[in-house]
C-alpha positions as a printed NumPy array, in Angstrom:
array([[ -9.642,  -4.567,  29.435],
       [-10.975,  -7.517,  26.868],
       [ -8.446,  -9.168,  24.838],
       [ -8.72 ,  -8.843,  21.264],
       [-10.936, -11.543,  19.192],
       [-11.699, -11.714,  15.672],
       [-15.152, -11.129,  16.541],
       [-14.361,  -8.325,  18.497],
       [-11.783,  -6.453,  16.251],
       [-14.119,  -6.872,  13.344],
       [-16.906,  -5.178,  15.242],
       [-14.203,  -2.351,  16.193],
       [-13.238,  -1.77 ,  12.807],
       [-16.809,  -1.766,  11.597],
       [-17.568,   0.946,  14.354],
       [-14.637,   3.107,  13.081],
       [-14.919,   2.745,   9.529],
       [-18.44 ,   3.911,   9.985],
       [-17.914,   6.946,  12.041],
       [-14.376,   7.9  ,  10.408],
       [-14.597,   6.542,   6.639],
       [-18.239,   6.379,   5.858],
       [-19.448,   5.02 ,   2.747],
       [-18.086,   6.138,  -0.888],
       [-19.488,   4.869,  -3.761],
       [-16.409,   4.665,  -5.946],
       [-14.279,   3.026,  -3.501],
       [-17.144,   0.577,  -3.003],
       [-17.739,   0.11 ,  -6.606],
       [-13.999,  -0.335,  -7.049],
       [-14.134,  -3.195,  -4.348],
       [-17.198,  -4.828,  -5.778],
       [-15.658,  -4.704,  -9.261],
       [-12.343,  -6.289,  -8.208],
       [-13.854,  -9.074,  -6.177],
       [-16.717,  -9.651,  -9.717],
       [-13.491, -10.323, -11.844],
       [-12.23 , -12.616,  -9.174],
       [ -9.135, -10.877,  -8.041],
       [ -8.177, -11.697,  -4.483],
       [ -9.73 ,  -9.584,  -1.955],
       [ -6.42 ,  -8.16 ,  -0.575],
       [ -7.04 ,  -4.606,  -1.229],
       [ -6.051,  -2.592,   2.313],
       [ -9.261,  -2.179,   4.905],
       [-10.939,   1.016,   4.844],
       [ -9.569,   2.348,   7.698],
       [ -6.298,   1.881,   6.319],
       [ -7.288,   3.75 ,   2.784],
       [ -8.254,   6.375,   4.942],
       [ -4.488,   6.376,   6.753],
       [ -3.054,   6.382,   3.369],
       [ -5.036,   9.241,   2.551],
       [ -4.217,  11.299,   5.622],
       [ -0.248,  10.534,   5.471],
       [ -0.565,  11.655,   1.802],
       [ -1.842,  14.88 ,   2.74 ],
       [  0.02 ,  15.364,   5.904],
       [  3.237,  14.739,   3.944],
       [  2.395,  17.499,   1.458],
       [  3.183,  14.774,  -1.211],
       [  2.359,  15.836,  -4.831],
       [  4.069,  12.86 ,  -6.713],
       [  3.533,   8.989,  -5.253],
       [  4.836,   5.649,  -6.299],
       [  2.468,   2.686,  -5.632],
       [  4.01 ,  -0.74 ,  -5.849],
       [  0.965,  -3.138,  -6.535],
       [ -1.816,  -1.638,  -7.854],
       [ -5.023,  -4.352,  -7.741],
       [ -8.371,  -2.999,  -8.317],
       [ -6.802,   0.586,  -7.523],
       [ -8.663,   0.858,  -3.998],
       [ -5.401,   2.393,  -2.221],
       [ -4.487,   4.272,  -5.602],
       [ -7.98 ,   6.202,  -5.488],
       [ -7.534,   7.082,  -1.882],
       [ -3.804,   8.184,  -2.573],
       [ -4.968,  10.106,  -5.497],
       [ -7.532,  11.933,  -3.412],
       [ -4.559,  13.65 ,  -0.912],
       [ -2.509,  15.048,  -3.641],
       [ -3.254,  18.286,  -5.22 ],
       [ -4.807,  18.912,  -8.833],
       [ -1.273,  19.03 , -10.5  ],
       [ -0.113,  15.918,  -8.522],
       [  0.726,  12.512,  -9.885],
       [  0.196,   8.808,  -8.827],
       [  2.409,   6.042, -10.712],
       [  1.112,   2.95 ,  -9.776],
       [  2.577,  -0.652, -11.103],
       [  0.585,  -3.413, -11.929],
       [  2.145,  -6.812, -13.287],
       [ -1.246,  -8.056, -14.938],
       [ -2.814,  -6.704, -17.962],
       [ -6.405,  -7.634, -17.084],
       [ -5.774,  -6.34 , -13.673],
       [ -4.695,  -3.218, -14.836],
       [ -7.857,  -2.663, -16.924],
       [-10.056,  -3.122, -14.255],
       [ -7.889,  -0.828, -12.354],
       [ -8.309,   2.032, -14.905],
       [-11.806,   1.537, -15.13 ],
       [-11.96 ,   1.899, -11.287],
       [ -9.802,   5.125, -11.434],
       [-11.973,   6.728, -14.275],
       [-15.226,   6.035, -12.371],
       [-13.939,   7.717,  -9.195],
       [-12.958,  10.858, -11.093],
       [ -9.363,  10.52 , -10.475],
       [ -7.614,   9.129, -13.494],
       [ -6.398,  12.529, -14.759],
       [ -3.93 ,  12.081, -11.629],
       [ -2.886,   8.178, -11.936],
       [ -0.83 ,   6.447, -14.365],
       [ -1.063,   2.825, -14.349],
       [  2.453,   1.599, -15.801],
       [  2.302,  -2.119, -16.602],
       [  4.97 ,  -4.888, -16.115],
       [  6.722,  -6.715, -13.49 ],
       [  7.653,  -4.244, -10.826],
       [ 11.462,  -5.131, -10.652],
       [ 11.56 ,  -3.988, -14.196],
       [  9.322,  -0.762, -14.163],
       [ 11.407,   0.534, -11.553],
       [ 14.452,   1.367, -13.089],
       [ 12.903,   3.093, -15.9  ],
       [ 11.761,   5.779, -13.222],
       [ 15.168,   6.748, -12.674],
       [ 15.93 ,  10.244, -13.316],
       [ 12.434,  11.633, -13.154],
       [ 11.309,  13.866, -10.298],
       [ 11.773,  12.23 ,  -6.92 ],
       [  8.778,  10.591,  -5.137],
       [  7.335,  12.369,  -2.142],
       [  5.563,   9.174,  -0.948],
       [  6.182,   5.301,  -1.772],
       [  3.536,   2.514,  -0.896],
       [  4.854,  -0.924,  -1.303],
       [  2.073,  -3.787,  -1.437],
       [  3.176,  -6.343,  -4.227],
       [  4.84 ,  -9.623,  -3.667],
       [  6.652,  -9.794,  -0.456],
       [  9.531, -12.005,  -1.761],
       [ 10.677,  -8.801,  -3.507],
       [ 10.206,  -6.19 ,  -0.365],
       [ 14.001,  -5.77 ,  -0.248],
       [ 14.123,  -4.701,  -4.215],
       [ 11.197,  -2.357,  -3.673],
       [ 12.737,  -0.762,  -0.858],
       [ 16.155,  -0.104,  -2.379],
       [ 14.075,   1.578,  -5.512],
       [ 12.278,   3.421,  -2.837],
       [ 15.304,   5.079,  -1.266],
       [ 16.904,   5.702,  -5.152],
       [ 13.617,   7.18 ,  -6.355],
       [ 12.972,   9.239,  -3.186],
       [ 14.793,  12.166,  -1.36 ],
       [ 15.106,  13.202,   2.115],
       [ 12.028,  13.298,   3.951],
       [ 10.195,  10.558,   1.285],
       [  7.765,   8.873,   3.188],
       [  7.48 ,   4.932,   2.537],
       [  4.84 ,   2.478,   3.776],
       [  5.019,  -1.37 ,   3.4  ],
       [  1.811,  -3.072,   4.114],
       [  1.463,  -6.576,   5.443],
       [  4.543,  -6.767,   8.026],
       [  3.175,  -9.007,  10.589],
       [  1.093, -11.603,   8.522],
       [ -0.785, -12.877,  11.465],
       [  2.304, -13.051,  13.751],
       [  4.337, -15.181,  11.478],
       [  7.07 , -12.511,  11.125],
       [  8.226, -13.376,  14.519],
       [  8.802, -16.794,  13.498],
       [ 12.603, -17.392,  12.87 ],
       [ 12.035, -21.078,  11.756],
       [  9.543, -20.02 ,   9.2  ],
       [ 10.145, -21.54 ,   5.552],
       [  7.277, -19.473,   3.856],
       [  8.802, -17.226,   1.259],
       [  6.446, -14.476,   1.468],
       [  7.123, -14.493,   5.344],
       [ 10.942, -14.532,   4.852],
       [ 10.379, -11.491,   2.366],
       [  8.871,  -9.412,   5.019],
       [ 11.734, -10.411,   7.547],
       [ 14.225,  -9.341,   5.205],
       [ 12.679,  -6.218,   4.112],
       [ 12.014,  -5.301,   7.87 ],
       [ 15.629,  -6.24 ,   8.409],
       [ 16.888,  -3.684,   5.716],
       [ 14.684,  -0.778,   7.493],
       [ 16.563,  -1.42 ,  10.607],
       [ 20.184,  -1.359,   9.44 ],
       [ 19.876,   0.261,   6.095],
       [ 21.236,   4.069,   7.04 ],
       [ 19.059,   5.663,   4.295],
       [ 15.818,   4.751,   6.538],
       [ 14.688,   5.521,   9.779],
       [ 11.653,   3.688,  10.782],
       [  9.174,   1.871,  12.346],
       [  6.366,  -0.394,  12.518],
       [  2.691,  -1.142,  14.251],
       [  1.014,  -4.294,  14.793],
       [ -2.793,  -3.799,  12.925],
       [ -6.565,  -5.488,  14.034],
       [ -9.15 ,  -4.785,  11.218],
       [-11.231,  -6.163,   8.532],
       [ -8.694,  -7.933,   7.219],
       [ -7.622,  -9.672,  10.148],
       [ -3.78 ,  -9.484,  12.241],
       [ -1.314,  -7.606,  10.114],
       [  0.981,  -4.684,  10.789],
       [  2.375,  -1.484,   8.366],
       [  5.881,  -0.311,   8.648],
       [  6.501,   3.33 ,   8.245],
       [  9.843,   4.983,   7.233],
       [ 11.326,   8.118,   5.92 ],
       [ 14.446,   8.495,   3.779],
       [ 17.319,  10.365,   5.414]])
């Protein structure tokens, strides 16, 4: 068995993407427009987008909360996984990015199922309190605020709500106890919260894909 190298895992990722995800003009155009606008290429890899889509379907989610929209690539995947009367609320802090996301959602044919809320997530999340609980929460925003977002995921969810936290390994740096990187520290605090907070039951997986060496945490609200 070969040890993974960047060349090997990217070749495997391309193979898996080709046979299990395929090509999708709406999704590929969303990434192209995001790149053309100079946004960072930090959207999830296609295989992970499909993973989110399947999680949405497996959980039977009708209401989805996404923290961190960017170009709406992952938003499109999840919106395609909910029923026609379902709703995705996605939070984006930057007005220019929100407009790009809305255009991508419209082109992909899911704009009627998605609401882009503009503002800092820490400010927007309290405004969602008291509405119908969310069935799935995807956290993919500033890592320094992961504990804040997880707290709100529990508050805005219900028993059985699925919570997904992206970028939880950060090239292995998450296991560095001496790190001074605030993003890594934010990831560590979030994982520690998932491990000790009785509202969650969680695990995490390391991933190797188009985006490199990272990971994802998966939890349910209990």
